[in-house]
Amino acid sequence: MNSCIPKLAMISNQRTAALLSGRGEIVWLCWPAFDSDACFAMLIGSDDNGVWSLAPKHAYSTKRSYMPDTMTLESVYDVRFGGTVAVADFMPMSGARSSLVRIVRGTAGAAKMQMRFAPRFDYGNTRPLFEQGKGGEWTAVSGPHRLTLRTSVSLKLEDGALLAEWRVSKGDCASFVLEYSRSYGESTPEAFDQFAAKAETEEGWRNWIGQSIYRGPYQEAVNRSLLTLKSLTDMESGGFVAAPSSSLPEKVGGVRNWDYRYCWLRDTTFSLLGLVHCGLHEDAKVWLQWLSRCLQGDPKELKVVYGISGRREHSEWTADWLSGYENSRPVHFGNKASSQLQLDTFGEVMDALLRARRHHLYPIQDKSGQGLEVPLLRHLETVWDQPDRGLWEMRSGNRQFTQSKVMAWVAFDRGVRAAEQFGIDGPVDRWRRVRDKIHKTVCSQGFNRGLNSFTQSFNNKLMDASLLLLPLVGFLPIDDPRIVGTVKMVEKRLLRNGLLLRYNSAKVDDGFPAGEGAFLACNFWLVEVYVLQGRHEEARVHFEKLLKLRNDLGLLSEEYDHKHGLIGNMPQAFSHIGLINAALSLQAGTSIRHKDLNS
């Protein structure tokens, strides 16, 4: 299929999300949940793996936008030598039902429209059985899954797909309502008023984003990023996925293809700050409650990655029948990074719990620390000096990553602060000693005097953009010569065409062939560092450069490649979180992560 990551749109009901191409095709949809099997998987395969197309039959141009402050997508098709047709796509959020609605309206002249509905269950591997009901509705059934499609347009079944072709004139309206249900134990869902559902859903989105208190110069970008994060959040569990997609490549045609339909614990502080500083305290509270449930039990068994419900097991496997996005193979489902030791996770969690206390959002009733912080630090004392896989989840083996050790320092530092400020009951003097030992170790082994810079791992000369986090988490002051030197060296070694790589994959052995795009979250960290250094104009210029990388709908993927544009899973929560926090830092005149810690 033609390259479409930069043109992807997302609609969501906060249980799952559908991705649409720039041609009006639904090319990815996992149902009923974000991490369920996909029933439309053309995005990482071909149209034989499931697609739902809906567009004019003849040549057209397209203009797309979200309805203001909502996740309703409107695509306006201007047909050459014909009319103008508007298609609204959305997923209703009311009740327990899970559905997707497409409404077609003629707005000028006349045009022929065509539709092809070809679901394929089990990630594009299984054709369903189609049957037409007495009420005219069509069902597509495979195993436990049933899709019910209702429309006033005449459909015909041909070669495993429902087809339609009809003429739309000004004032005409047709709709397609698709609903998921189990194939057993439930009757075929009854029809509902799709127009009332549209109005109700859009009102819900507007009411939610209306709670944001951000009124800075980048309000449109921040609001769209907040809506994107909300769309990636499960309304029942409160967890949010890193992205709704799987195996969109970090290098087109390459092997760096991962499943991001899961929740990473390290996202806690990054997301918490953005939500709190935008006034969305209830959402922050729900996220922290999800986090606290995952932290229950023995910290030795702590995972890095969890399912949207908190499920722990999601073994990684490959789907050989899928050709991959532009032949980017293998196609992965599940994510084995979950079982890696990633020490930075402990620091992010402890940082988030301290900030939760400060903002009166602590997620459990027992505030003594015995339920969360104390057990985490007790375990971390035994493992902080071990090599790990690091923030970037290296698959080439464990190393003594500098940022991992710094985040272990953060964990003990936040434990000490929690004891001093909130009286949690723990061995504070021992925590101080461990904290100081880690700090000394990092400064002696993670700093290269010849480069005047911290390095990616102990006793080497490689650079890593995660080192930008050192001043943001308070490891050293922003004007410390070692931090000044590190920022300069990161800029010198990792800036390519004005954008920052997370590391140089041609020099770093991460277990895969070299080559990937600029990592967008790291570029937003650079904005925060510039602000903290007082380089406000450089921060603004770099931030606005990043805003221009968004697609026409304001969405960002994980990375940016100068040949292919946006690449990697899309839309990416980590990138949008970075955007929000950078915008807040620009408004505040300092890094909000740094300010929030020291205020």
XYZ file of C-alpha atoms in Angstrom:
599
model
C 0.000 0.000 0.000
C 1.100 3.606 -0.470
C 2.807 5.362 2.435
C 0.146 6.656 4.787
C 1.601 7.024 8.298
C 1.858 10.837 7.915
C -1.775 10.941 6.782
C -3.312 8.734 9.459
C -6.335 9.970 11.366
C -7.696 8.482 14.598
C -11.182 8.208 16.016
C -11.830 6.666 19.421
C -14.498 5.682 21.919
C -11.974 5.394 24.783
C -12.139 1.620 24.584
C -10.399 1.256 21.250
C -9.460 3.403 18.274
C -9.714 3.200 14.499
C -7.063 4.580 12.154
C -8.073 6.024 8.793
C -5.909 6.702 5.757
C -5.989 9.933 3.815
C -8.274 8.213 1.298
C -11.052 7.558 3.804
C -10.156 3.909 4.420
C -10.341 2.375 7.859
C -7.039 0.545 7.759
C -6.653 -0.478 11.412
C -9.144 -1.336 14.135
C -8.778 -3.667 17.107
C -12.125 -4.568 18.628
C -13.467 -4.472 21.297
C -10.321 -3.147 23.080
C -7.086 -1.396 22.156
C -5.150 -4.639 22.590
C -7.736 -6.957 20.990
C -7.062 -8.676 17.666
C -7.536 -6.383 14.678
C -10.466 -6.877 12.318
C -9.059 -4.297 9.864
C -5.298 -4.666 9.366
C -4.574 -3.278 5.902
C -2.213 -0.758 7.519
C 0.421 -3.443 8.047
C -0.618 -5.754 5.241
C -2.800 -5.414 2.158
C -6.494 -4.906 1.484
C -6.840 -8.687 1.802
C -6.139 -8.208 5.515
C -9.187 -6.064 6.181
C -10.252 -2.591 5.056
C -13.357 -0.407 4.994
C -13.168 2.138 2.187
C -15.634 4.956 1.616
C -14.884 7.686 -0.936
C -16.009 9.198 -4.263
C -15.674 6.926 -7.267
C -14.004 9.526 -9.467
C -10.951 11.741 -8.980
C -11.172 14.082 -6.031
C -9.238 16.294 -3.647
C -9.670 16.037 0.098
C -9.631 18.432 3.017
C -9.798 16.911 6.484
C -10.272 18.311 9.960
C -11.571 17.356 13.343
C -14.761 19.075 14.382
C -13.577 21.750 16.847
C -12.543 20.310 20.226
C -13.755 16.794 19.344
C -12.506 13.557 17.840
C -15.113 13.569 15.065
C -13.266 13.480 11.761
C -14.773 15.356 8.817
C -13.427 14.654 5.336
C -14.645 16.953 2.575
C -14.258 15.506 -0.918
C -14.280 17.907 -3.867
C -14.944 15.717 -6.892
C -13.515 16.839 -10.217
C -16.325 17.712 -12.622
C -18.789 16.710 -9.893
C -20.036 17.704 -6.489
C -18.790 18.066 -2.950
C -19.362 15.384 -0.337
C -18.620 15.492 3.399
C -18.046 12.319 5.436
C -18.131 12.392 9.232
C -16.442 9.498 11.060
C -16.749 8.996 14.817
C -17.097 6.388 17.544
C -19.948 7.021 20.014
C -18.929 7.034 23.669
C -22.257 6.500 25.385
C -23.228 3.326 27.219
C -21.662 -0.111 27.007
C -22.097 -0.473 23.253
C -19.094 -0.206 20.933
C -19.756 1.174 17.487
C -18.379 3.213 14.605
C -20.476 5.599 12.519
C -19.852 7.051 9.065
C -22.264 9.734 7.829
C -22.191 10.856 4.177
C -23.711 14.217 3.197
C -23.920 15.865 -0.200
C -23.074 19.560 0.123
C -22.873 20.721 -3.512
C -23.617 19.291 -6.956
C -23.673 15.522 -7.276
C -21.098 12.729 -7.084
C -20.930 8.973 -7.167
C -19.775 7.329 -3.942
C -18.470 3.813 -3.456
C -18.010 1.697 -0.359
C -16.221 -1.579 0.299
C -16.598 -3.274 3.681
C -14.156 -6.168 4.032
C -13.345 -7.071 7.643
C -10.823 -9.821 8.321
C -10.580 -11.092 11.869
C -7.516 -12.408 13.739
C -5.241 -9.626 12.455
C -6.371 -10.000 8.872
C -6.144 -13.785 8.746
C -9.791 -14.895 8.831
C -12.708 -14.138 6.536
C -16.039 -13.869 8.331
C -19.389 -15.351 7.409
C -21.731 -12.649 6.047
C -25.484 -12.910 6.550
C -28.324 -10.453 6.031
C -30.941 -10.192 8.761
C -34.657 -9.708 8.510
C -34.333 -6.013 9.240
C -31.878 -5.489 6.401
C -28.804 -5.392 8.614
C -25.726 -7.404 7.703
C -23.637 -9.402 10.153
C -20.062 -10.594 9.769
C -19.214 -13.405 12.193
C -16.026 -15.280 12.992
C -15.479 -17.244 16.190
C -16.443 -15.060 19.166
C -16.726 -11.886 17.071
C -19.745 -10.328 15.387
C -19.933 -7.088 13.443
C -23.350 -5.680 12.590
C -23.615 -3.150 9.752
C -26.739 -1.035 9.164
C -27.255 1.361 6.281
C -29.987 2.715 4.019
C -27.701 2.173 1.013
C -28.187 -1.003 -1.004
C -25.342 -3.494 -0.469
C -24.225 -6.566 -2.371
C -21.948 -9.369 -1.204
C -19.071 -10.153 -3.520
C -15.843 -12.067 -2.847
C -15.920 -11.694 0.906
C -16.875 -8.024 0.967
C -19.994 -5.853 1.045
C -20.031 -3.363 -1.815
C -22.086 -0.266 -2.562
C -22.199 2.409 -5.214
C -24.688 5.253 -5.207
C -25.196 8.856 -6.253
C -25.148 11.661 -3.696
C -26.664 15.033 -4.491
C -26.754 18.204 -2.433
C -28.882 17.620 0.660
C -28.692 13.835 0.466
C -27.548 11.925 3.535
C -26.613 8.299 4.062
C -25.104 6.635 7.082
C -23.260 3.432 7.936
C -23.433 2.200 11.519
C -21.104 -0.639 12.500
C -21.323 -2.270 15.914
C -19.240 -4.924 17.654
C -20.754 -7.624 19.849
C -20.045 -11.186 20.870
C -21.322 -13.835 18.503
C -22.738 -15.841 21.414
C -24.839 -15.014 24.463
C -25.947 -11.710 22.950
C -28.647 -10.868 20.432
C -27.889 -8.737 17.403
C -27.707 -5.140 18.673
C -30.729 -2.938 18.091
C -30.421 0.144 15.912
C -29.786 3.515 17.555
C -30.078 7.162 16.513
C -26.681 7.883 15.008
C -27.327 11.613 14.740
C -28.203 11.927 18.410
C -25.135 9.817 19.204
C -22.983 12.201 17.169
C -24.282 15.248 19.008
C -23.882 13.558 22.389
C -20.359 12.343 21.626
C -19.180 15.725 20.388
C -20.676 17.436 23.431
C -18.789 14.979 25.639
C -15.474 15.767 23.968
C -16.072 19.521 24.179
C -17.096 19.388 27.816
C -13.960 17.432 28.668
C -11.451 19.650 26.868
C -13.278 22.675 28.273
C -11.892 21.719 31.681
C -8.324 22.470 30.578
C -6.947 25.674 32.079
C -4.130 26.087 29.551
C -4.569 29.410 27.751
C -1.091 29.887 26.312
C -0.065 30.760 22.764
C -0.124 27.118 21.650
C -3.638 26.295 22.796
C -4.706 24.596 19.569
C -1.716 22.235 19.638
C -2.034 21.530 23.368
C -5.768 20.872 23.165
C -5.346 18.509 20.230
C -2.613 16.657 22.107
C -4.796 16.418 25.219
C -7.679 15.065 23.137
C -5.295 12.555 21.573
C -4.166 11.340 25.005
C -7.777 11.080 26.149
C -8.527 9.032 23.035
C -5.757 6.611 23.987
C -7.168 6.207 27.507
C -9.417 3.317 28.467
C -12.519 4.795 30.085
C -12.947 1.830 32.407
C -9.425 1.080 33.683
C -7.884 4.553 33.349
C -4.737 3.242 31.676
C -3.574 4.708 28.379
C -1.753 2.982 25.557
C 1.447 4.327 24.039
C -0.206 4.161 20.606
C -3.217 2.397 19.082
C -1.074 0.701 16.409
C 1.446 -2.101 16.112
C 4.535 -2.580 13.933
C 4.601 0.766 12.190
C 8.325 0.982 11.428
C 10.972 3.236 12.926
C 12.782 2.686 9.625
C 10.630 2.017 6.562
C 11.480 -1.396 5.170
C 13.375 -2.325 8.332
C 12.902 -4.590 11.337
C 12.313 -2.015 14.100
C 8.584 -2.718 14.285
C 6.954 -2.985 17.710
C 3.542 -3.341 19.315
C 2.702 -0.178 21.295
C -0.862 -1.027 22.326
C 0.220 -1.251 25.972
C 0.870 0.975 28.980
C 4.432 1.860 30.007
C 4.980 2.704 33.676
C 7.689 5.211 32.763
C 5.040 7.467 31.257
C 3.745 8.259 34.769
C 5.566 11.493 35.604
C 5.566 12.809 32.039
C 1.790 12.407 31.713
C 0.963 13.379 35.296
C 2.655 16.764 34.928
C 0.802 17.629 31.753
C -2.586 16.628 33.132
C -2.130 18.423 36.463
C -0.785 21.648 34.979
C -3.677 21.714 32.496
C -6.114 21.389 35.392
C -7.261 17.856 34.510
C -6.914 16.518 38.046
C -9.590 13.856 37.762
C -7.856 12.278 34.788
C -4.558 12.391 36.659
C -6.224 10.712 39.630
C -7.670 7.910 37.514
C -4.278 7.314 35.860
C -2.580 7.144 39.262
C -5.169 4.653 40.469
C -4.405 2.467 37.456
C -0.724 2.775 38.324
C -1.262 1.850 41.971
C -3.092 -1.344 41.012
C -0.156 -2.394 38.843
C 2.282 -1.702 41.681
C 0.544 -4.023 44.117
C 2.417 -7.183 45.083
C 6.084 -8.042 45.203
C 8.244 -5.361 43.497
C 10.487 -8.157 42.222
C 7.636 -9.042 39.892
C 7.129 -5.484 38.649
C 6.689 -5.258 34.892
C 7.778 -2.424 32.638
C 4.742 -2.768 30.376
C 1.146 -3.697 31.225
C -2.014 -4.319 29.277
C -4.692 -1.642 29.262
C -6.563 -3.433 32.053
C -3.393 -4.084 34.040
C -2.870 -7.533 32.527
C 0.731 -8.666 32.932
C 1.177 -11.260 30.176
C 1.566 -10.265 26.521
C 4.188 -12.509 24.984
C 5.713 -11.282 21.748
C 5.053 -13.160 18.509
C 5.135 -12.492 14.769
C 2.364 -12.670 12.173
C 3.933 -14.220 9.095
C 0.851 -13.676 6.929
C 1.159 -9.881 7.173
C 3.561 -8.241 4.715
C 4.186 -5.279 6.999
C 3.938 -1.563 6.377
C 5.759 -1.091 3.052
C 7.406 -4.482 3.583
C 8.671 -3.599 7.069
C 8.914 -7.029 8.627
C 8.553 -8.865 10.901
C 5.157 -7.768 12.164
C 5.114 -8.069 15.946
C 2.243 -8.466 18.379
C 2.834 -8.463 22.113
C 5.945 -6.891 23.579
C 8.682 -8.828 25.352
C 10.230 -5.631 26.719
C 7.789 -6.175 29.576
C 10.164 -8.682 31.191
C 13.284 -6.517 30.889
C 14.988 -4.854 33.835
C 14.624 -1.121 33.188
C 15.779 0.768 36.260
C 14.467 4.136 35.089
C 10.937 2.861 35.692
C 11.509 2.924 39.460
C 12.557 6.562 39.322
C 9.608 7.622 37.192
C 7.153 5.848 39.492
C 8.677 7.293 42.673
C 8.777 10.752 41.108
C 5.113 10.473 40.171
C 4.107 9.319 43.660
C 5.859 12.278 45.288
C 4.145 14.705 42.926
C 0.840 12.935 43.548
C 1.241 13.653 47.258
C 1.987 17.300 46.538
C -1.107 17.680 44.390
C -3.346 15.726 46.813
C -3.759 12.908 44.303
C -2.077 10.048 46.152
C -3.811 6.954 44.765
C -4.305 4.747 47.851
C -5.768 5.364 51.298
C -2.674 4.246 53.233
C -0.293 7.207 52.968
C 2.410 5.716 55.183
C 4.374 4.575 52.139
C 4.233 0.945 53.233
C 1.947 0.020 50.358
C 3.936 1.586 47.518
C 7.162 3.557 48.063
C 8.855 1.557 50.817
C 8.612 -1.860 49.099
C 9.790 -0.359 45.796
C 12.878 1.170 47.382
C 13.600 -1.954 49.410
C 13.801 -3.925 46.163
C 15.660 -1.195 44.277
C 18.396 -1.254 46.913
C 19.230 -4.776 45.745
C 19.255 -4.112 41.983
C 20.191 -0.477 41.295
C 23.830 -1.341 40.567
C 22.951 -4.036 38.039
C 23.179 -3.427 34.284
C 19.796 -3.108 32.585
C 18.218 -2.581 29.152
C 17.701 1.141 29.649
C 15.048 3.613 28.608
C 15.321 2.515 24.976
C 14.779 -1.186 25.777
C 17.951 -2.380 24.066
C 17.778 -5.922 22.768
C 21.561 -6.319 22.532
C 22.087 -7.036 26.221
C 22.296 -5.246 29.559
C 24.601 -2.290 30.191
C 25.319 0.276 32.877
C 23.201 3.030 31.337
C 23.798 6.456 32.844
C 20.187 7.579 32.647
C 19.036 4.363 34.326
C 21.356 5.028 37.249
C 20.249 8.653 37.445
C 16.637 7.522 37.679
C 17.601 5.087 40.451
C 19.039 8.171 42.190
C 15.721 9.920 41.541
C 13.837 7.058 43.206
C 15.800 7.340 46.461
C 15.799 11.150 46.318
C 12.008 11.184 46.045
C 11.762 8.683 48.855
C 13.838 10.976 51.090
C 11.723 13.982 50.109
C 8.504 12.063 50.788
C 9.787 11.197 54.258
C 10.886 14.753 54.977
C 7.796 16.466 53.588
C 5.027 13.931 54.211
C 6.394 11.732 56.979
C 6.334 8.381 55.198
C 7.686 5.632 57.383
C 10.952 4.274 55.966
C 14.708 3.962 56.592
C 15.440 7.521 55.479
C 19.083 7.614 56.551
C 19.798 4.484 54.538
C 17.998 5.946 51.545
C 20.174 9.045 51.804
C 23.325 6.930 51.833
C 22.202 4.947 48.795
C 21.186 8.129 46.991
C 24.590 9.685 47.628
C 26.401 6.517 46.563
C 24.513 6.404 43.259
C 25.242 10.094 42.642
C 28.955 9.571 43.237
C 28.994 6.478 41.005
C 27.278 8.269 38.122
C 29.559 11.298 38.357
C 32.676 9.136 38.391
C 31.749 6.470 35.821
C 29.061 8.104 33.698
C 30.996 11.317 33.045
C 33.761 11.542 30.453
C 36.251 14.289 31.341
C 37.746 14.378 27.853
C 34.338 15.132 26.347
C 33.218 17.205 29.362
C 29.972 15.295 29.102
C 27.973 12.503 30.599
C 27.710 9.539 28.242
C 25.151 6.927 27.311
C 26.648 4.274 29.575
C 29.517 4.001 31.979
C 33.060 4.415 30.683
C 32.267 5.032 27.038
C 32.061 8.018 24.665
C 28.615 7.568 23.119
C 25.905 10.203 23.383
C 22.250 9.684 24.253
C 19.410 12.220 24.247
C 18.104 10.777 27.522
C 20.986 12.655 29.180
C 18.890 15.809 28.674
C 16.720 14.557 31.519
C 19.521 14.930 34.094
C 18.897 18.618 34.825
C 15.139 18.233 34.464
C 14.987 15.653 37.277
C 17.339 17.681 39.492
C 20.391 15.431 39.367
C 22.648 18.490 38.868
C 21.908 22.210 38.435
C 21.344 23.435 34.907
C 24.412 25.699 35.129
C 26.739 22.961 36.382
C 29.633 22.798 33.870
C 29.054 19.065 33.458
C 25.440 19.663 32.400
C 26.420 22.565 30.133
C 28.992 20.314 28.480
C 26.516 17.447 28.145
C 23.911 19.599 26.402
C 26.558 20.869 23.978
C 27.779 17.367 23.227
C 24.236 16.037 22.701
C 23.626 18.871 20.241
C 26.949 18.258 18.470
C 26.633 14.499 18.159
C 22.878 13.923 17.756
C 21.375 16.879 15.870
C 20.700 15.933 12.241
C 19.050 18.462 9.907
C 17.869 20.378 12.952
C 16.261 17.395 14.718
C 17.601 15.269 17.536
C 18.245 11.538 17.332
C 17.847 9.576 20.574
C 21.282 8.039 19.843
C 23.408 7.278 16.799
C 22.211 3.819 15.783
C 25.232 3.462 13.464
C 27.520 3.515 16.502
C 25.335 2.101 19.281
C 24.789 -1.649 19.244
C 21.086 -1.951 20.019
C 20.685 -5.354 18.401
C 19.408 -4.149 15.018
C 20.689 -2.728 11.732
C 21.408 1.002 11.867
C 18.886 3.598 10.853
C 15.875 5.332 12.358
C 14.314 8.773 12.451
C 14.566 11.666 14.875
C 12.866 10.756 18.152
C 10.236 13.445 18.715
C 9.906 13.184 22.506
C 13.653 13.867 22.870
C 13.241 17.027 20.820
C 10.581 18.278 23.221
C 12.986 17.539 26.113
C 15.508 19.728 24.323
C 12.951 22.556 24.325
C 12.581 22.207 28.109
C 16.353 22.217 28.581
C 16.695 25.354 26.438
C 14.030 27.058 28.558
C 15.796 26.037 31.761
C 19.079 27.385 30.376
C 17.436 30.715 29.561
C 17.722 30.106 25.813
C 14.094 31.101 25.346
C 14.225 32.133 21.696
C 15.989 28.912 20.694
C 13.375 26.977 22.677
C 10.523 28.726 20.898
C 12.045 28.247 17.448
C 12.703 24.548 18.033
C 9.214 24.013 19.457
C 7.538 25.695 16.508
C 9.677 23.633 14.141
C 8.297 20.512 15.840
C 4.724 21.782 15.541
C 5.192 21.964 11.776
C 5.932 18.226 11.715
C 2.386 17.398 12.838
C 0.077 16.129 10.146
C -2.930 18.058 8.880
C -4.927 16.878 11.908
C -2.342 17.836 14.514
C -1.126 14.281 15.164
C 2.428 13.097 15.807
C 4.031 9.694 15.493
C 7.054 8.427 17.414
C 9.747 9.613 15.000
C 10.329 11.836 11.990
C 12.315 10.906 8.901
C 13.299 13.546 6.347
C 12.472 11.200 3.455
C 9.267 9.578 4.688
C 7.969 12.170 7.147
C 6.296 10.851 10.282
C 7.257 7.231 11.011
C 6.768 4.761 13.823
C 3.571 4.006 15.675
C 0.912 6.677 15.279
C -0.380 8.674 17.038
C 2.227 8.391 19.771
C 1.349 9.338 23.364
C 4.990 9.999 24.334
C 5.322 12.609 21.568
C 2.088 14.372 22.511
C 2.992 14.317 26.207
C 6.303 15.925 25.260
C 4.484 18.607 23.259
C 2.192 19.468 26.168
C 5.007 19.688 28.713
C 7.199 21.751 26.394
C 4.347 24.199 25.742
C 3.719 24.509 29.488
C 7.434 25.096 30.090
C 7.571 27.821 27.451
C 4.624 29.520 29.101
C 6.109 29.180 32.606
C 9.584 30.311 31.538
C 11.114 27.235 33.144
C 10.846 23.463 32.912
C 7.600 22.448 34.616
C 9.185 19.160 35.681
C 11.932 21.078 37.446
C 9.611 23.791 38.780
C 7.014 21.356 40.085
C 9.686 19.500 42.044
C 11.161 22.571 43.708
C 8.106 24.775 44.259
